[in-house]
Short mmCIF file of C-alpha atoms in Angstrom, two decimals:
data_model
loop_
_atom_site.label_atom_id
_atom_site.label_comp_id
_atom_site.label_asym_id
_atom_site.label_seq_id
_atom_site.Cartn_x
_atom_site.Cartn_y
_atom_site.Cartn_z
CA MET A 1 29.33 -10.16 -79.06
CA ALA A 2 29.49 -7.02 -77.59
CA ALA A 3 27.32 -7.98 -74.77
CA TRP A 4 30.06 -10.10 -73.35
CA CYS A 5 32.30 -7.41 -73.11
CA ALA A 6 29.93 -5.50 -70.97
CA LEU A 7 30.35 -7.38 -67.94
CA PRO A 8 33.50 -6.71 -65.60
CA PRO A 9 36.11 -9.36 -66.03
CA GLY A 10 36.08 -12.67 -64.32
CA ARG A 11 39.06 -14.58 -64.62
CA PRO A 12 40.72 -16.12 -67.78
CA MET A 13 38.39 -18.47 -69.67
CA THR A 14 38.57 -22.03 -68.61
CA ASP A 15 36.51 -25.28 -69.39
CA GLU A 16 36.66 -26.47 -65.85
CA TYR A 17 33.37 -25.69 -64.05
CA GLU A 18 31.17 -27.43 -61.76
CA SER A 19 27.14 -27.10 -61.56
CA GLU A 20 24.51 -27.85 -59.17
CA GLN A 21 20.89 -27.56 -58.49
CA VAL A 22 20.02 -25.03 -55.67
CA ARG A 23 16.95 -24.34 -53.54
CA ILE A 24 16.48 -20.49 -52.64
CA ALA A 25 14.25 -19.44 -50.00
CA VAL A 26 11.60 -16.76 -51.39
CA GLY A 27 9.02 -15.69 -48.64
CA THR A 28 7.28 -18.85 -47.31
CA GLY A 29 8.27 -20.73 -50.40
CA VAL A 30 11.13 -22.15 -52.36
CA MET A 31 12.50 -21.63 -55.69
CA GLY A 32 14.76 -23.90 -57.57
CA GLY A 33 17.65 -22.87 -59.78
CA TYR A 34 20.71 -24.14 -61.58
CA LEU A 35 24.28 -22.73 -60.55
CA ALA A 36 27.46 -23.15 -62.44
CA ARG A 37 30.94 -21.96 -61.18
CA PRO A 38 34.43 -22.35 -61.87
CA SER A 39 36.31 -25.46 -60.65
CA ALA A 40 39.08 -23.55 -59.15
CA PRO A 41 39.01 -22.23 -55.49
CA GLY A 42 38.61 -18.59 -55.21
CA ARG A 43 35.84 -15.88 -55.12
CA TYR A 44 34.10 -14.82 -58.45
CA PRO A 45 31.70 -12.35 -59.49
CA GLY A 46 28.35 -13.66 -59.42
CA VAL A 47 25.60 -13.20 -62.38
CA LEU A 48 21.84 -13.77 -62.34
CA LEU A 49 20.61 -15.37 -65.61
CA ALA A 50 17.13 -15.04 -66.33
CA HIS A 51 15.48 -17.67 -68.52
CA GLN A 52 13.48 -17.59 -71.62
CA LEU A 53 9.88 -18.73 -72.49
CA PHE A 54 10.85 -22.46 -72.10
CA GLY A 55 12.26 -22.19 -68.78
CA VAL A 56 15.40 -23.49 -67.25
CA THR A 57 16.22 -25.48 -70.53
CA ALA A 58 19.47 -27.21 -71.36
CA ASP A 59 20.28 -23.88 -73.56
CA ILE A 60 20.06 -21.88 -70.41
CA ARG A 61 22.05 -24.25 -68.49
CA GLY A 62 24.79 -24.14 -71.20
CA PHE A 63 24.72 -20.32 -70.92
CA ALA A 64 25.35 -20.57 -67.33
CA ASP A 65 28.10 -23.22 -68.13
CA ARG A 66 29.68 -20.78 -70.41
CA LEU A 67 29.83 -17.96 -67.98
CA ALA A 68 31.45 -20.22 -65.31
CA GLY A 69 33.93 -20.97 -67.91
CA LEU A 70 34.37 -17.46 -68.25
CA GLY A 71 35.04 -17.03 -64.49
CA TYR A 72 31.60 -16.15 -63.10
CA VAL A 73 29.45 -17.90 -60.75
CA ALA A 74 26.13 -17.94 -62.69
CA LEU A 75 22.59 -18.94 -61.47
CA ALA A 76 19.69 -19.26 -63.24
CA PRO A 77 16.49 -19.11 -60.95
CA ASP A 78 13.19 -20.99 -61.92
CA PHE A 79 10.90 -17.89 -62.31
CA TYR A 80 7.85 -20.16 -63.16
CA HIS A 81 8.14 -21.91 -59.65
CA ARG A 82 4.56 -20.20 -58.22
CA SER A 83 2.79 -21.80 -61.21
CA ALA A 84 4.92 -25.10 -61.56
CA SER A 85 8.42 -25.91 -60.48
CA GLY A 86 11.11 -27.32 -62.73
CA VAL A 87 9.53 -26.53 -65.88
CA GLU A 88 11.63 -27.30 -68.99
CA LEU A 89 9.62 -26.88 -72.14
CA PRO A 90 10.37 -28.22 -75.78
CA THR A 91 10.61 -25.63 -78.46
CA THR A 92 7.33 -26.87 -80.31
CA ASP A 93 3.89 -24.97 -80.67
CA GLU A 94 2.86 -26.85 -77.68
CA GLY A 95 5.52 -25.90 -75.49
CA ARG A 96 5.45 -22.28 -76.75
CA GLU A 97 1.64 -22.23 -75.79
CA ARG A 98 2.15 -23.68 -72.47
CA GLY A 99 5.19 -21.10 -72.05
CA PHE A 100 2.81 -18.06 -72.86
CA ALA A 101 0.28 -19.57 -70.27
CA LEU A 102 2.82 -19.52 -67.40
CA MET A 103 4.24 -16.22 -68.71
CA LYS A 104 0.75 -14.68 -68.05
CA GLU A 105 0.79 -16.20 -64.47
CA MET A 106 3.80 -14.08 -63.51
CA THR A 107 3.69 -10.86 -61.55
CA ARG A 108 5.79 -7.90 -61.28
CA ASP A 109 5.99 -8.33 -57.56
CA GLY A 110 6.57 -11.84 -57.87
CA VAL A 111 9.57 -11.42 -60.08
CA LEU A 112 11.18 -8.65 -58.01
CA ALA A 113 10.72 -10.81 -54.92
CA ASP A 114 12.61 -13.79 -56.86
CA MET A 115 15.11 -11.59 -58.25
CA ARG A 116 16.22 -10.29 -54.65
CA ALA A 117 15.97 -13.79 -53.15
CA ALA A 118 18.29 -14.98 -55.97
CA ALA A 119 20.56 -11.99 -55.60
CA ALA A 120 20.67 -12.52 -51.91
CA HIS A 121 21.42 -16.28 -52.43
CA LEU A 122 24.14 -15.54 -55.02
CA GLY A 123 25.85 -12.78 -52.83
CA GLY A 124 26.03 -14.78 -49.79
CA ARG A 125 27.81 -17.75 -51.32
CA ALA A 126 31.56 -18.33 -50.10
CA GLU A 127 32.85 -18.47 -53.83
CA VAL A 128 31.00 -15.05 -54.64
CA ARG A 129 32.77 -11.89 -54.01
CA THR A 130 29.98 -9.38 -55.47
CA VAL A 131 26.72 -9.74 -57.42
CA THR A 132 28.03 -8.03 -60.86
CA GLY A 133 25.14 -8.52 -63.05
CA VAL A 134 21.69 -9.82 -64.51
CA LEU A 135 21.65 -11.07 -67.85
CA GLY A 136 18.19 -12.28 -69.48
CA VAL A 137 17.41 -13.83 -72.73
CA SER A 138 13.97 -13.05 -74.52
CA LEU A 139 11.20 -13.10 -71.74
CA GLY A 140 14.14 -13.09 -69.30
CA GLY A 141 15.52 -10.04 -70.90
CA HIS A 142 12.42 -8.37 -69.89
CA LEU A 143 12.66 -9.65 -66.15
CA ALA A 144 16.32 -8.63 -66.34
CA TYR A 145 15.32 -4.97 -67.26
CA LEU A 146 12.79 -5.05 -64.80
CA ALA A 147 15.28 -5.98 -62.07
CA ALA A 148 17.59 -3.20 -63.05
CA THR A 149 15.06 -0.75 -62.19
CA ARG A 150 14.77 -1.93 -58.57
CA LEU A 151 17.97 -3.63 -57.88
CA ALA A 152 21.40 -1.69 -57.71
CA VAL A 153 23.11 -4.12 -60.24
CA PRO A 154 26.31 -2.60 -61.93
CA VAL A 155 25.49 -4.26 -65.44
CA THR A 156 22.49 -5.68 -67.13
CA LEU A 157 22.48 -7.61 -70.34
CA VAL A 158 18.98 -7.56 -71.88
CA LEU A 159 19.02 -10.04 -75.03
CA TYR A 160 16.09 -9.90 -77.56
CA ALA A 161 13.55 -8.51 -74.92
CA GLY A 162 10.11 -7.66 -75.84
CA TRP A 163 6.80 -6.05 -74.22
CA LEU A 164 8.97 -3.53 -72.70
CA THR A 165 7.00 -0.43 -74.09
CA GLY A 166 3.55 -1.65 -73.69
CA THR A 167 1.21 -3.46 -71.11
CA GLU A 168 0.35 -6.78 -72.88
CA ILE A 169 1.83 -8.98 -70.27
CA PRO A 170 1.25 -8.70 -66.65
CA VAL A 171 4.86 -8.22 -65.38
CA SER A 172 4.65 -5.07 -67.48
CA THR A 173 1.51 -3.70 -65.66
CA PRO A 174 0.12 -1.37 -64.30
CA GLU A 175 2.31 0.79 -66.39
CA PRO A 176 4.89 -0.45 -69.09
CA THR A 177 8.31 -1.71 -67.76
CA LEU A 178 9.89 0.97 -69.82
CA ASP A 179 8.32 3.45 -67.68
CA LEU A 180 10.16 2.55 -64.45
CA THR A 181 13.52 3.30 -66.56
CA GLY A 182 14.51 6.07 -64.05
CA GLY A 183 15.07 3.70 -61.09
CA ILE A 184 18.19 2.04 -63.20
CA THR A 185 21.35 2.88 -61.37
CA GLY A 186 23.84 0.61 -63.24
CA ARG A 187 24.88 0.33 -67.17
CA VAL A 188 22.53 -1.47 -69.43
CA VAL A 189 23.31 -3.13 -72.86
CA TYR A 190 20.15 -3.88 -74.96
CA VAL A 191 20.69 -6.28 -77.61
CA VAL A 192 18.02 -6.83 -80.37
CA GLY A 193 17.88 -8.32 -83.85
CA GLU A 194 17.31 -5.98 -86.67
CA ARG A 195 14.08 -7.94 -87.70
CA ASP A 196 12.68 -8.86 -84.46
CA HIS A 197 8.66 -8.81 -85.04
CA VAL A 198 8.39 -8.34 -81.08
CA VAL A 199 10.74 -5.25 -81.22
CA PRO A 200 9.98 -3.16 -84.15
CA ALA A 201 12.28 -0.35 -84.94
CA ALA A 202 10.05 2.23 -83.17
CA ASP A 203 10.32 0.38 -80.08
CA ARG A 204 14.17 0.19 -80.20
CA ASP A 205 13.86 3.94 -80.59
CA ARG A 206 11.62 4.34 -77.52
CA ILE A 207 13.96 2.10 -75.47
CA ALA A 208 17.15 4.21 -76.47
CA ASP A 209 15.41 7.56 -75.95
CA ARG A 210 14.16 6.56 -72.60
CA LEU A 211 17.31 5.38 -71.29
CA ALA A 212 19.03 8.53 -72.65
CA ALA A 213 16.52 10.89 -71.14
CA ALA A 214 16.97 9.06 -67.54
CA GLY A 215 20.68 9.33 -68.02
CA VAL A 216 21.36 5.80 -67.68
CA SER A 217 24.73 4.64 -69.02
CA HIS A 218 23.69 2.23 -71.84
CA GLU A 219 24.33 0.74 -75.34
CA VAL A 220 21.63 -0.43 -77.94
CA VAL A 221 23.10 -3.09 -80.08
CA VAL A 222 21.15 -4.01 -83.23
CA VAL A 223 22.42 -7.28 -84.95
CA PRO A 224 21.92 -6.87 -88.65
CA GLY A 225 19.46 -9.35 -90.48
CA VAL A 226 18.55 -11.15 -87.18
CA PRO A 227 14.92 -11.88 -86.94
CA GLN A 228 15.07 -12.52 -82.88
#
């Protein structure tokens, strides 16, 4: 996938990695997270991984493990921690309903505070030489885009992110997250399915046009025939 090529190279791919649960101080509270890193001693680039609607699930942990296998230290914070910690929802109608309810309790200020705390935790680890990028999936793609507007991150990978152009969710208020594009200083790769019902072609065009107008180095990748 083109998105993988957007990240600066880590080290040669290996199946040898380690993982752990971490606790990150955020204001007066604590946010959990899943961290995966290569087993071999050394200092590696760090990547923040923003979870989808269902929380830090096995899929997200597997994504972090894959990044560790590619030579990165990957941290997936629990962005739902203010409402309920350790959320891992099933991909059922009930899980989706609960996920939407939790998403509606998230705030822009809260997400940005969490991103800054997670970036500081990751960058402060002995095995991390620099925080290279933020990668987000679905809802997490929206959070990654938001983070790119306020954090000096070299590369942001936005996978299948919706609601950037409107104010349907609290994180995209008071103005649409897309309107914050001028604050992006790094490169953005936006990947979306051709038939994604949350991101119609008109929205894809608006996102690409806004990135271009802001002078942001970017690539918009439309995956043919993919619904989301």
